[in-house]
XYZ file of N, CA and C in Angstrom:
354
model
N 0.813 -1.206 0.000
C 0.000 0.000 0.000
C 0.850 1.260 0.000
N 2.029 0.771 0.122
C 2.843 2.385 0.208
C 3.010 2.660 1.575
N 3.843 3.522 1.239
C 4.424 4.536 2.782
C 4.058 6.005 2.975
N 3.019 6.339 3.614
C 2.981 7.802 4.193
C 3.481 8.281 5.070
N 2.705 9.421 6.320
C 3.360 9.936 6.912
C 3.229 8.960 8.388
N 2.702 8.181 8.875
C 2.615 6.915 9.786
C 4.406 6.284 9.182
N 4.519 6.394 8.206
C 5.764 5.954 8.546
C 6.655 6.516 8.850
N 6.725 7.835 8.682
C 7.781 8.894 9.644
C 7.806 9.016 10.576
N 5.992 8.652 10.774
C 5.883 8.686 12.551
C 6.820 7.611 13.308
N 6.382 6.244 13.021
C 7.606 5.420 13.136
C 8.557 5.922 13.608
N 9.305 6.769 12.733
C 10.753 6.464 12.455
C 11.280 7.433 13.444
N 10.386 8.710 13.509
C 10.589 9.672 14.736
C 10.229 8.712 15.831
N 9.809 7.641 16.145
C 9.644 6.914 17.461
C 11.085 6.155 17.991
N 11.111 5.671 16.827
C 13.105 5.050 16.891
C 14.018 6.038 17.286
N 13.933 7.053 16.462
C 14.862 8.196 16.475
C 14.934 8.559 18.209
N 13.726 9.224 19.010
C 13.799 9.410 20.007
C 14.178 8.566 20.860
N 13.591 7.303 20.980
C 14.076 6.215 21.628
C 15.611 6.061 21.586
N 16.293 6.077 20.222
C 17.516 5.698 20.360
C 18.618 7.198 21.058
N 17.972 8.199 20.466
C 18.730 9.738 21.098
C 18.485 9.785 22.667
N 16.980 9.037 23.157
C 17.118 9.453 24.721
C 17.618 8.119 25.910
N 17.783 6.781 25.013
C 18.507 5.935 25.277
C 19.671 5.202 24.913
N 19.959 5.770 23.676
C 21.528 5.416 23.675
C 21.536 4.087 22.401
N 20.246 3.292 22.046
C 20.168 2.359 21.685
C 18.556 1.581 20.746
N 18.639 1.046 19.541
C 17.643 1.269 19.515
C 16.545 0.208 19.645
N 14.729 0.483 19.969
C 14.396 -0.253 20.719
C 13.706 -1.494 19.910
N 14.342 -2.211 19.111
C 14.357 -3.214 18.721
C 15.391 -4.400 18.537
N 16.230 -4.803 19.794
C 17.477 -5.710 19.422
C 17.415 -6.946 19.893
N 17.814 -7.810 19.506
C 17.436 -9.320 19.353
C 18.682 -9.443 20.210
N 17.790 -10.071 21.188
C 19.102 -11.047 22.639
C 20.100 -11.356 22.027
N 21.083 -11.837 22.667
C 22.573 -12.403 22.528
C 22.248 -14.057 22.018
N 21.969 -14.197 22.980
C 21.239 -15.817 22.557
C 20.317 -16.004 21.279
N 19.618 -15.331 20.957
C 18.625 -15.388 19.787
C 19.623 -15.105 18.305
N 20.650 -14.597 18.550
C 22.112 -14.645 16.890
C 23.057 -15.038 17.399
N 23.478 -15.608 18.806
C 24.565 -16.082 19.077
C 24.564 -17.336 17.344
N 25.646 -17.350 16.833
C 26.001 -18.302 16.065
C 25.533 -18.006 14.565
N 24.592 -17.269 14.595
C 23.838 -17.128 13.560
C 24.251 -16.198 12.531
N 24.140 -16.438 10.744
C 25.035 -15.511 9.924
C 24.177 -14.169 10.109
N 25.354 -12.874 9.190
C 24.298 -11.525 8.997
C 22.807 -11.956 8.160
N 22.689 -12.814 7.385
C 21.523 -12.355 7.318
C 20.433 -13.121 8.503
N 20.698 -13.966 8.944
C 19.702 -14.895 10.093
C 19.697 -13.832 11.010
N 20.775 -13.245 11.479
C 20.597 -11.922 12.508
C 19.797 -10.695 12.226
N 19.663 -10.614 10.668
C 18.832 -9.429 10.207
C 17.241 -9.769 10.356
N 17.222 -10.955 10.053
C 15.992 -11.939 10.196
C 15.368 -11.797 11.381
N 16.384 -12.193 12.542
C 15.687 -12.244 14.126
C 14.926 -10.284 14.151
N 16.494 -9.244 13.908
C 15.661 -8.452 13.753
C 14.230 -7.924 13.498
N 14.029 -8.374 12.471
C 12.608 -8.318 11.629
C 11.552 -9.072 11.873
N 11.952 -9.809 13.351
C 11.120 -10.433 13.244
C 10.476 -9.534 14.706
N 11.472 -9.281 15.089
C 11.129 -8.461 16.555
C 10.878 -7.516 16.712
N 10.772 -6.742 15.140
C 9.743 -5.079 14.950
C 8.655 -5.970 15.034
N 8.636 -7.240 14.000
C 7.013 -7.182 13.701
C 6.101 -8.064 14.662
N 6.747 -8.740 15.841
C 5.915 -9.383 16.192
C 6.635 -8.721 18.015
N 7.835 -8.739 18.337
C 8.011 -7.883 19.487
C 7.328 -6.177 20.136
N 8.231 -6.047 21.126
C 7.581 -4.939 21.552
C 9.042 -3.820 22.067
N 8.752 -2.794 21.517
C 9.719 -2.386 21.550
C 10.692 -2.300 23.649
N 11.820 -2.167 23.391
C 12.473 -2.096 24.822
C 12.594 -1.164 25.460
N 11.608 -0.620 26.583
C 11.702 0.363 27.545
C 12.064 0.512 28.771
N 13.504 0.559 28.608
C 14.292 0.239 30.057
C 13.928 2.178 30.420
N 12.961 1.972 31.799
C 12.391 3.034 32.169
C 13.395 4.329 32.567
N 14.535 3.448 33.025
C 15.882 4.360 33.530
C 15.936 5.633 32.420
N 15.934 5.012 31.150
C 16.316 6.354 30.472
C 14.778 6.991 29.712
N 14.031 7.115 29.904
C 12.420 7.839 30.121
C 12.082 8.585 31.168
N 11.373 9.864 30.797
C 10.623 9.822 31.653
C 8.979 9.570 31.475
N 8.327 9.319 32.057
C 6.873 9.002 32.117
C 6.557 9.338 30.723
N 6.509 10.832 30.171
C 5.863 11.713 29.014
C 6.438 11.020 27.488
N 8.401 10.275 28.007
C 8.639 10.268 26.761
C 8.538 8.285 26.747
N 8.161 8.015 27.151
C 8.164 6.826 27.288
C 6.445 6.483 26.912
N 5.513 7.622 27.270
C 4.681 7.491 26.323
C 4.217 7.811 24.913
N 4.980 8.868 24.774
C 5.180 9.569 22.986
C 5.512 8.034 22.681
N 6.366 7.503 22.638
C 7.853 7.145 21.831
C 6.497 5.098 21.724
N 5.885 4.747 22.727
C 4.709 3.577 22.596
C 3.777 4.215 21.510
N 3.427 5.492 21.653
C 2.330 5.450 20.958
C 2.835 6.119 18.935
N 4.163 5.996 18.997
C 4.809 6.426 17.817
C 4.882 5.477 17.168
N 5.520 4.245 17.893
C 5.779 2.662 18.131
C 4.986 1.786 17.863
N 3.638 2.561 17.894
C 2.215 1.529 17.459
C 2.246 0.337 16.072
N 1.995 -0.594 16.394
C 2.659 -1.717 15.574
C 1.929 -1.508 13.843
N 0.407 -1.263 14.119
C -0.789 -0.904 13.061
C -0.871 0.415 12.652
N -0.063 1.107 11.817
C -0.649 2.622 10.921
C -1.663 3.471 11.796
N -2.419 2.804 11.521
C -3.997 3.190 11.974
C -4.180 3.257 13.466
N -3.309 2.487 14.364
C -3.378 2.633 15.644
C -1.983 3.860 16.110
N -0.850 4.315 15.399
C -0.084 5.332 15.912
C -0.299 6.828 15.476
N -0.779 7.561 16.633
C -0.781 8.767 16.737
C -0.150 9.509 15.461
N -0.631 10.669 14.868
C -0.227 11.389 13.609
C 1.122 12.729 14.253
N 1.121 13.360 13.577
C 2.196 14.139 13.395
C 1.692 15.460 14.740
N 0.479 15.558 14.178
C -0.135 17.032 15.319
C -0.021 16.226 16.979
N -0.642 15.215 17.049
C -0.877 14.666 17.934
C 0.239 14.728 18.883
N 1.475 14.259 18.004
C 2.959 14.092 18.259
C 3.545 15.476 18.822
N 3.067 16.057 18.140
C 3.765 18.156 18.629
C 2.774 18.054 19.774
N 2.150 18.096 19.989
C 1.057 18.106 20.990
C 1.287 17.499 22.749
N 2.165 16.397 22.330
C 2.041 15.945 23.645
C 2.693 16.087 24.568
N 2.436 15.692 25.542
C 3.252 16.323 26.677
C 4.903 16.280 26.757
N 5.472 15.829 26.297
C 6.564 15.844 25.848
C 7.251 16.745 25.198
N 6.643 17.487 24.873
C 6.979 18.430 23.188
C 6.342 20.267 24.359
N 6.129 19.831 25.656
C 5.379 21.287 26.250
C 5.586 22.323 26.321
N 6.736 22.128 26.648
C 7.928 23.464 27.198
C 8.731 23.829 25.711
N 8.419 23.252 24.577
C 9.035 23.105 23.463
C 8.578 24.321 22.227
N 9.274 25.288 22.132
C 8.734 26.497 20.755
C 8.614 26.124 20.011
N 7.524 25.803 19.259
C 7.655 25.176 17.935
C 7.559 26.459 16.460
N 7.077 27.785 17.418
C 7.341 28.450 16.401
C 9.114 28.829 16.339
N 9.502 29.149 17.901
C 10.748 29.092 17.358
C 11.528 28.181 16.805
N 11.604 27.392 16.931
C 12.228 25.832 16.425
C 11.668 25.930 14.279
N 10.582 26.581 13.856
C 10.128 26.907 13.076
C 11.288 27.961 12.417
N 10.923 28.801 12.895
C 11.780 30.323 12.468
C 13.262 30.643 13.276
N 13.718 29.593 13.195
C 15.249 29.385 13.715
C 15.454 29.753 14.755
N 15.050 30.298 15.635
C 14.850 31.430 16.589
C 15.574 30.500 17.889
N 15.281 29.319 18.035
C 15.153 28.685 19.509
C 17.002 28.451 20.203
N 17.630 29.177 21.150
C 18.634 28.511 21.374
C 19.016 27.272 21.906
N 20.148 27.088 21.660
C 20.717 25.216 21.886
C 20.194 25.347 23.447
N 20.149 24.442 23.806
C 20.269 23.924 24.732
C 21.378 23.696 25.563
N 22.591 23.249 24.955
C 23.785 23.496 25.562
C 24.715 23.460 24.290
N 25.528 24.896 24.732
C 27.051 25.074 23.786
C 27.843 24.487 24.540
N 28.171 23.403 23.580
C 29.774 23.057 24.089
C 31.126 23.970 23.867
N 31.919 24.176 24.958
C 32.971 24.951 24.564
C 34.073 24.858 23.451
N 34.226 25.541 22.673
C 35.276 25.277 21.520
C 36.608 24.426 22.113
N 36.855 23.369 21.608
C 38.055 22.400 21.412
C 39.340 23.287 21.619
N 39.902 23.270 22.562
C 41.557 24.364 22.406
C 42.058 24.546 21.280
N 42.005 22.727 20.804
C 42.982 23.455 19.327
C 42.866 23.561 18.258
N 40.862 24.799 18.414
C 40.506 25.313 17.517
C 40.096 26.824 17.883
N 40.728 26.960 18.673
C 40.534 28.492 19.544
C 41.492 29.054 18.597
């Protein structure tokens, strides 16, 4: 049927997941490719988007993004939240979206220039 915007949604669900945990939330145990070639390992993969659930080790969530990032995650099109929904939620609160829009919004944190590029 094709790919719309449910599939970006997706992909912004990975994206966050993996930026606010380090990792992303679909990986197949040690035991489940121990032994097994790249493609049998790509396999277990694929098999654990489509029939697993993604991994929410709560440590790196909090409550708000640990619910965005399930309901981005929704396994059925039709069951994950759209794009407005997504700006919308509590997660996104404290967040300018006009500035973030019109360049406007500052970083969050500057890292200090490298010495030996001063």
């Amino acid at each position: 049927t094709g790919y719309g915007m449910k599939a970006e949604v997706w992909s912004l669900g990975i994206l966050l997941h993996e930026l606010l945990c380090g990792e992303a939330p679909f990986i197949p145990d040690a035991e489940a490719i121990e032994g097994k070639s790249p493609s049998d390992k790509l396999m277990e993969l694929f098999k654990l988007i489509v029939r697993g659930s993604p991994k929410m080790d709560l440590s790196c969530f909090s409550h708000p993004a640990k619910d965005l990032i399930l309901q981005l995650l929704q396994k059925l099109p039709k069951n994950r939240i759209g794009v407005v929904e997504a700006r919308n939620a509590i997660f996104f609160e404290r967040f300018s979206w006009p500035a973030f829009h019109t360049r406007r919004m500052p970083p969050p944190f500057v890292p200090a220039p490298h010495p030996k590029l001063r």
